[in-house]
Structures are given as C-alpha cells and as structure tokens.
Coordinates of N, CA and C in Angstrom, one line a residue:
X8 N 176.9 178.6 100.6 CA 177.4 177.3 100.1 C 176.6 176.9 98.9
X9 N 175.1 177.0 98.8 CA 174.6 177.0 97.7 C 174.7 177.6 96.6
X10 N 175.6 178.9 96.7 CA 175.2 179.6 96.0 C 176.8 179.1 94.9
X11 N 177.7 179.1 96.2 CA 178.5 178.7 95.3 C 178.8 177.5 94.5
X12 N 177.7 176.0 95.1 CA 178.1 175.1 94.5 C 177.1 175.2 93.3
X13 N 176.0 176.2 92.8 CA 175.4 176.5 92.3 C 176.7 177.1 90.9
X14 N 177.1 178.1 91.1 CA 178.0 178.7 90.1 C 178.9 177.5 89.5
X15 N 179.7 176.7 90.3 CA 180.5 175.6 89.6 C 179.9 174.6 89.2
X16 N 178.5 174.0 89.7 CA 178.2 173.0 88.5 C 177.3 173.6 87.8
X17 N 176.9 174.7 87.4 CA 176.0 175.4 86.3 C 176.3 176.5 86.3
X18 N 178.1 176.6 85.3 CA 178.7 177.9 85.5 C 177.9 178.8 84.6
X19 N 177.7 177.9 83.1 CA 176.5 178.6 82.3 C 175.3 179.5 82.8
X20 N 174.6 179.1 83.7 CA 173.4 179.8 84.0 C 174.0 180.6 85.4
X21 N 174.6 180.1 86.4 CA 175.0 181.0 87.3 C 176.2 181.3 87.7
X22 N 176.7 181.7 87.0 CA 178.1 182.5 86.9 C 178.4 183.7 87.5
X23 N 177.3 184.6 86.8 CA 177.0 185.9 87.4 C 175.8 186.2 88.0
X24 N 175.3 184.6 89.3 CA 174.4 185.3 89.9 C 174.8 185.7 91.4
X25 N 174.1 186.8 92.0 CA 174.4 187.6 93.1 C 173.1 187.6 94.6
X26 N 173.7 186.9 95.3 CA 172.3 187.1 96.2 C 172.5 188.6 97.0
X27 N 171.3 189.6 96.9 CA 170.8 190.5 97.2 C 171.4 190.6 98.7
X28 N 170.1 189.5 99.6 CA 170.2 189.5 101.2 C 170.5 188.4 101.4
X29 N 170.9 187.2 102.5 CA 170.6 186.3 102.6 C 169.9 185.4 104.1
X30 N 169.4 185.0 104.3 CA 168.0 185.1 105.2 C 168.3 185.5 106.6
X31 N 167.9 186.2 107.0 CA 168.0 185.9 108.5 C 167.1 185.6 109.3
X32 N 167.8 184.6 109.9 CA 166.1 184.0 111.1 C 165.9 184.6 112.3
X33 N 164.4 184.5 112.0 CA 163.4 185.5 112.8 C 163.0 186.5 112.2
X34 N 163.4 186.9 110.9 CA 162.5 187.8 110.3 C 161.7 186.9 109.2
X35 N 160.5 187.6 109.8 CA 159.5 187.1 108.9 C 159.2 187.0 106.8
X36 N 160.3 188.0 106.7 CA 160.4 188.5 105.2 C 161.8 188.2 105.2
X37 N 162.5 187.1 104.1 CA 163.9 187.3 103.8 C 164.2 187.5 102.3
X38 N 163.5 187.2 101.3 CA 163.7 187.5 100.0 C 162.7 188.0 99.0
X39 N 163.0 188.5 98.0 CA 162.1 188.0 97.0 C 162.4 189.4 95.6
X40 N 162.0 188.7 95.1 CA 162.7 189.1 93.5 C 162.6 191.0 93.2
X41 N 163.3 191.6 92.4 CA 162.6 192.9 91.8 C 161.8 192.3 90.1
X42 N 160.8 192.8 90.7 CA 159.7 193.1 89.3 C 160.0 193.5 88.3
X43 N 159.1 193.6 87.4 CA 159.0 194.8 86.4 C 158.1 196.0 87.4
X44 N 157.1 195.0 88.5 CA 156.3 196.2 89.0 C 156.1 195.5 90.1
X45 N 156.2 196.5 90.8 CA 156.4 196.6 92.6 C 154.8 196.5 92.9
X46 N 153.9 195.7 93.4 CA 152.4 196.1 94.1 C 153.2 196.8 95.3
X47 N 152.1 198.0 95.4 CA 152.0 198.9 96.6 C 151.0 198.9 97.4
X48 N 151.0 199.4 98.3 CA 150.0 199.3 99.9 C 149.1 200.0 99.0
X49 N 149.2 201.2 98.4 CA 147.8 201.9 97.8 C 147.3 201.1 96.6
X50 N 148.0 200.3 96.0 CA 147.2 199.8 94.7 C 145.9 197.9 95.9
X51 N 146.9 197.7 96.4 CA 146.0 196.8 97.6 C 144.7 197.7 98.5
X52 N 145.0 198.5 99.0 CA 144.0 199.7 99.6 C 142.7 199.7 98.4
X53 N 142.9 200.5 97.1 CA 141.8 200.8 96.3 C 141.5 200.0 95.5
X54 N 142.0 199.0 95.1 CA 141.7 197.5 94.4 C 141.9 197.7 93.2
X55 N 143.2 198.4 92.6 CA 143.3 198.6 91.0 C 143.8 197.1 90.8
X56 N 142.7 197.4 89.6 CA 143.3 195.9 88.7 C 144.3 196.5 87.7
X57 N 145.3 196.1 87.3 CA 146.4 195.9 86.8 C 145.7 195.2 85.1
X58 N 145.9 195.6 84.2 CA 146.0 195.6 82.6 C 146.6 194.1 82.9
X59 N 147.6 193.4 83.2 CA 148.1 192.3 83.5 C 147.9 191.5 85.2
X60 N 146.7 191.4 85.7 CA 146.3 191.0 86.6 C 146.3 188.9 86.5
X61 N 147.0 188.9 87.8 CA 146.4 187.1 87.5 C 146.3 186.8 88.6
X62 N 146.3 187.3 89.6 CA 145.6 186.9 91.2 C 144.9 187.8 91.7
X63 N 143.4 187.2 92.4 CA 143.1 188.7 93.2 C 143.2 187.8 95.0
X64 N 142.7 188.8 95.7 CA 142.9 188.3 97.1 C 142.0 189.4 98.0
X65 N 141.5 189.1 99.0 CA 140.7 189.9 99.9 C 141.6 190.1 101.5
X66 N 142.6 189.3 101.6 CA 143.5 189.1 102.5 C 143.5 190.4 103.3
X67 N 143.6 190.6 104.3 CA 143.6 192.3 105.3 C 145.5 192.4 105.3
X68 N 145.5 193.7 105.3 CA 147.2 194.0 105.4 C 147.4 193.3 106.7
X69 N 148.8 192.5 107.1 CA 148.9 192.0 108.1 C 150.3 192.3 108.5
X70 N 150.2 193.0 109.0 CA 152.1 193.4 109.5 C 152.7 193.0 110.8
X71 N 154.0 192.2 110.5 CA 154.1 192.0 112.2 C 155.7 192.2 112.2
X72 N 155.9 193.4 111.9 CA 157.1 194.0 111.5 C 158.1 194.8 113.0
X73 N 157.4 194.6 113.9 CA 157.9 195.3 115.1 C 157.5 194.6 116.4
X74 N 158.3 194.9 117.6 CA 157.9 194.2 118.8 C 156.5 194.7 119.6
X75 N 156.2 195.7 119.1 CA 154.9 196.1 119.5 C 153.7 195.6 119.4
X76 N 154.0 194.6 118.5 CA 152.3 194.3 118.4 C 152.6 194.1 116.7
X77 N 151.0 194.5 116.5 CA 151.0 193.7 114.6 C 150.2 194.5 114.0
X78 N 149.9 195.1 112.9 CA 148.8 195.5 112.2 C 148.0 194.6 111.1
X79 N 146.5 195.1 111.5 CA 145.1 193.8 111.1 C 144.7 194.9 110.0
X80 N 144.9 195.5 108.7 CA 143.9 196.3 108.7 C 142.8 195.5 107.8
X81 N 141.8 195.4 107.9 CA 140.9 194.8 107.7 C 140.0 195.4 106.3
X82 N 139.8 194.9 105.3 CA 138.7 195.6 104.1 C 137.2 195.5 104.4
X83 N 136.7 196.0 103.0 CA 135.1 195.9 103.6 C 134.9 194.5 102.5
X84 N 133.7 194.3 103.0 CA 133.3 192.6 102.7 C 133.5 192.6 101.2
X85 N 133.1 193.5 100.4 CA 133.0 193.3 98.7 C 134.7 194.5 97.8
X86 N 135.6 194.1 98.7 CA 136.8 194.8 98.8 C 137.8 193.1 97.6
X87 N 138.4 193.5 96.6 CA 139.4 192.8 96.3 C 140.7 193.2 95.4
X88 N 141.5 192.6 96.2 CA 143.1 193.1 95.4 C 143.2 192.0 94.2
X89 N 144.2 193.0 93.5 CA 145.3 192.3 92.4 C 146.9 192.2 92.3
X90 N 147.0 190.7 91.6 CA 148.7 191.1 91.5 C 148.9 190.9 90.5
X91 N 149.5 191.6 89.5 CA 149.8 191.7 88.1 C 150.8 190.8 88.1
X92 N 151.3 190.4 86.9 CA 151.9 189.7 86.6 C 153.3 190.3 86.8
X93 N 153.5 191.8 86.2 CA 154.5 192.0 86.9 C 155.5 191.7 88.0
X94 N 154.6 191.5 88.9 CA 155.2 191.5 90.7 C 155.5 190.3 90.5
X95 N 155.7 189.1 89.2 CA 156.1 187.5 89.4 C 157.6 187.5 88.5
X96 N 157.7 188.6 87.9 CA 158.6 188.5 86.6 C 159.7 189.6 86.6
X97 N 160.6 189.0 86.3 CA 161.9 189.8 86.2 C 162.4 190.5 85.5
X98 N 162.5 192.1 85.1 CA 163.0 192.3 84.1 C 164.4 191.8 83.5
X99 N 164.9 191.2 84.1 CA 166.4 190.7 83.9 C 166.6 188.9 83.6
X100 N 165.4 188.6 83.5 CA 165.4 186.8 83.4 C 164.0 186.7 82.2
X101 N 164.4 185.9 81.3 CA 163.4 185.8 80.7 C 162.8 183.9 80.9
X102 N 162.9 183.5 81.4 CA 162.6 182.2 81.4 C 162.0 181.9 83.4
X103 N 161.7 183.2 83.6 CA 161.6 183.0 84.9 C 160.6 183.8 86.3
X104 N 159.7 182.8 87.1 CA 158.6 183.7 87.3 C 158.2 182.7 88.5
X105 N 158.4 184.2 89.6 CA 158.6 184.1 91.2 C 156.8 183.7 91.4
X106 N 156.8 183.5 92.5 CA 155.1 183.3 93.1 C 155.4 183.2 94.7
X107 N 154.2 183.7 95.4 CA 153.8 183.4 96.9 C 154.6 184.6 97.4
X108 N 155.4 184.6 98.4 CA 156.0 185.5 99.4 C 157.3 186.1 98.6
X109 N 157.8 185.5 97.6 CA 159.0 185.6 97.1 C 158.6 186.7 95.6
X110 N 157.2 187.7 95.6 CA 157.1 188.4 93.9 C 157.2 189.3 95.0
X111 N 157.4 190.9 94.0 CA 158.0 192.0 94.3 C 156.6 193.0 95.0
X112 N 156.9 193.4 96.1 CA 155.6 194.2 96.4 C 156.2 195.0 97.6
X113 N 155.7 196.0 97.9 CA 156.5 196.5 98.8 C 156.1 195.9 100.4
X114 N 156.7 196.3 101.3 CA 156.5 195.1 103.0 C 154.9 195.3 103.1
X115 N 154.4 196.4 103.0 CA 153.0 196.5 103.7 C 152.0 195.2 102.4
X116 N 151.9 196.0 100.9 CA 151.4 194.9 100.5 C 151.4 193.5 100.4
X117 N 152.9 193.3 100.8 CA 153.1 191.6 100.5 C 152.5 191.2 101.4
X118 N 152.4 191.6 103.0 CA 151.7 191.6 103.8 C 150.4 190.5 103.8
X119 N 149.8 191.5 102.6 CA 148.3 190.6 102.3 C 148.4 190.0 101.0
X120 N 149.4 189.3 100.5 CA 149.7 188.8 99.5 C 150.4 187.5 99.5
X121 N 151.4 187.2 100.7 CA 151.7 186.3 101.3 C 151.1 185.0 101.6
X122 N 149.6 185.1 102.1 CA 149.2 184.2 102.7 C 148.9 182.8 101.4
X123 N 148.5 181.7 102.2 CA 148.1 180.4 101.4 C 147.4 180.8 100.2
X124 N 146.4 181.4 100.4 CA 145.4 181.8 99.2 C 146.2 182.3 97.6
X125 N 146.6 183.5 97.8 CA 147.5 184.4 96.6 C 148.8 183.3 96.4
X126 N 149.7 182.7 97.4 CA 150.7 181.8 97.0 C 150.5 180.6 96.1
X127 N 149.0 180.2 96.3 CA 148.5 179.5 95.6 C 148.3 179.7 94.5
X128 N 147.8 181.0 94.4 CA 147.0 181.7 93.0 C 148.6 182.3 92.0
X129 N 149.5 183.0 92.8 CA 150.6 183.5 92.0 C 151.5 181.8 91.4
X130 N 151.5 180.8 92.6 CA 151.7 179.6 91.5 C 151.2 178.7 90.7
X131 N 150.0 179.6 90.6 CA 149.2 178.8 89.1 C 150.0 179.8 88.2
X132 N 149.4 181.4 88.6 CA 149.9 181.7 87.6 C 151.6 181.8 86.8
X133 N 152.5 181.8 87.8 CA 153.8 181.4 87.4 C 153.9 180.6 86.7
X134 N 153.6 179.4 86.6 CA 153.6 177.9 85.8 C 152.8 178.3 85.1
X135 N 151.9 178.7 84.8 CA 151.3 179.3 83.5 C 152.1 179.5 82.2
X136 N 152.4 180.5 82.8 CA 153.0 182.1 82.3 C 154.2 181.0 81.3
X137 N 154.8 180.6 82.4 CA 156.1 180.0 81.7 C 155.7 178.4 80.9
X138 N 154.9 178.3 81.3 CA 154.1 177.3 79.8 C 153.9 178.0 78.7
X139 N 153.3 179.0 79.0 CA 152.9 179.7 77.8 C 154.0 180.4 76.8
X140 N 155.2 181.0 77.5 CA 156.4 181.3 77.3 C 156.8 180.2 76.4
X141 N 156.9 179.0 76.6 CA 157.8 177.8 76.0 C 159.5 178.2 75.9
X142 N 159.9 178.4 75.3 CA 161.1 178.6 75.1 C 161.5 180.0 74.6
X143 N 160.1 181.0 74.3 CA 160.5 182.4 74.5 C 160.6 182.8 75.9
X144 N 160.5 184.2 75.6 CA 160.3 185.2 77.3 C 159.1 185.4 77.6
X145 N 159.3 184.8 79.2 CA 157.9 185.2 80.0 C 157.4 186.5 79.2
X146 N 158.4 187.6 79.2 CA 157.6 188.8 78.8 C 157.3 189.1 77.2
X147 N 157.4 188.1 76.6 CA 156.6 187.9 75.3 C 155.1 187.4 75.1
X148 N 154.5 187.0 76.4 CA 153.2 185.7 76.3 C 152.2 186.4 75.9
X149 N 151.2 186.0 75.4 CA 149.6 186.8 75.4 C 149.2 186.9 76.9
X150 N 149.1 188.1 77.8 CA 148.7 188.1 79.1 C 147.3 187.4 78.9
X151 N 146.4 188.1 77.8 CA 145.2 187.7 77.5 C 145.1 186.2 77.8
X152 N 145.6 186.0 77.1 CA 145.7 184.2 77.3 C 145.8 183.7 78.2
X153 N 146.6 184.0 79.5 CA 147.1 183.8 80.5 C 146.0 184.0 81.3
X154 N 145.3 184.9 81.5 CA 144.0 185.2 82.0 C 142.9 184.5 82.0
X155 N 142.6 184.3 80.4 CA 141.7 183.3 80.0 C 141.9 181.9 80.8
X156 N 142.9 181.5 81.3 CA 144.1 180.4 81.8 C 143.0 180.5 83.2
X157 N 143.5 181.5 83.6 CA 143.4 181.9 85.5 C 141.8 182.5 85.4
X158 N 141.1 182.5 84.8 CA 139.3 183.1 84.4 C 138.9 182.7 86.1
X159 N 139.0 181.4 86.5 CA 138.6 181.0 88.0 C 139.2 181.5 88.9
X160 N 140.3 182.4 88.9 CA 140.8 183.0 90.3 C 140.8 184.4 90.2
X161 N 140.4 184.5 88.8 CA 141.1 185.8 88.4 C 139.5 186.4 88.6
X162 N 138.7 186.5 88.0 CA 137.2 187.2 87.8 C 136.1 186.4 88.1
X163 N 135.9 184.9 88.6 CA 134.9 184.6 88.9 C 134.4 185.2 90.5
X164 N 133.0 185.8 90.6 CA 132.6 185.7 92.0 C 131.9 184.6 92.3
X165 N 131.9 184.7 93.3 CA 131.3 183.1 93.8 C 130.1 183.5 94.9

C-alpha cells in the first residue's frame, strides 16, 4: 500500500520504484539496500579499513539466524571494523544514503554492524555525506572531507 500510494503522489520520483523483499515478521533482517560495496565477514574478521571508511565498530559477529541457538563470535580487545562508505550508497541513486541495519553487507557482517553503536555512526555519516553532496551526487563528495567530518568516530582512540 505504501508503495503504491508512494508512486501516485510522487509519480516523478517513484514511478519506477520496485521493492526487492517485503518484510516478514519474525525475521530479524528484512531489507536493506545494494551498495556500490558489500562489507564482508572477512573484511570485519581482519579489520580492513576501506580507502572510504566512515564508521568503525568492535561489535562481535552476532548471528541468530537459526533455531538452534546464535553465534557470539567475539574479537580480541584491540580488534576494530570498518564500513566504507560504500555499504551506505547506491550505485543507482544519487541523492541517497542508507545507514544502520538497512547498508549493504552480507548476513554474517551486518551481524556486527547492526547494533546501536555503527547505526549511530553510519547516521552521522549518511547525513553527512548528503550535506556535503548538496545537490550533486553522493558519489561526487570529497570522502576526505567526509572523514575529516567523522575524525571522532572514525580514528579517534580513546
């Protein structure tokens, strides 16, 4: 129903939009955007920073994807991930940039991406991004800039 009363009074912007899945309850994961770049379980595992990094997080993979139980996996104390900017932005929208449960990562990483912490941190950086954008494309911005922006979430240790 949204989607269609979405298309008739803003036929301009959603005319030709398509929803993917649409939620089902009881699963813990029901949407969220494709990227320019997917975070994976191994770039969370080894702690690559990303050339375009704007959140980090120490969060343990948290899976509770099955009736069996859940997986904890836990890092070591001086262990930290990134999420590039990518995993917020769409290659197919220029004016627009996902954050929290809803950027592109695959199930294991979003896992430890999800929580309060990074949702927080990917909605600074979303609202950033598209500040900085103004009326060009997200994928036009100075990342640098963006960074300089997120300096406190992004590389301070504490």
């Amino acid at each position: 129903k949204v989607v269609e009363f979405m298309r008739k009074e803003y036929p301009a912007n959603f005319s030709g939009a398509s929803v993917r899945i649409y939620a089902n309850t009881g699963i813990r994961q029901t949407r969220w955007i494709s990227g320019t770049h997917q975070l994976s379980l191994e770039e969370v595992r080894s702690g690559k920073k990303c050339d375009d990094a704007v959140a980090r997080t120490a969060w343990p993979v948290e899976l509770h994807d099955h009736g069996d139980g859940y997986v904890w996996e836990v890092f070591d104390d001086d262990h930290v991930h990134y999420i590039p900017l990518g995993s917020l932005v769409s290659p197919e929208a220029d004016n627009y940039a996902a954050c929290g449960r809803c950027i592109d990562a695959d199930v294991a990483a979003l896992s430890s991406v999800r929580v309060m912490g990074p949702c927080t941190a990917t909605g600074s950086a979303a609202a950033h991004a598209l500040v900085l954008a103004g009326k060009a494309s997200v994928h036009s911005i100075d990342v640098n800039k963006l960074q300089e922006i997120l300096y406190d979430n992004l590389d301070r240790r504490y």
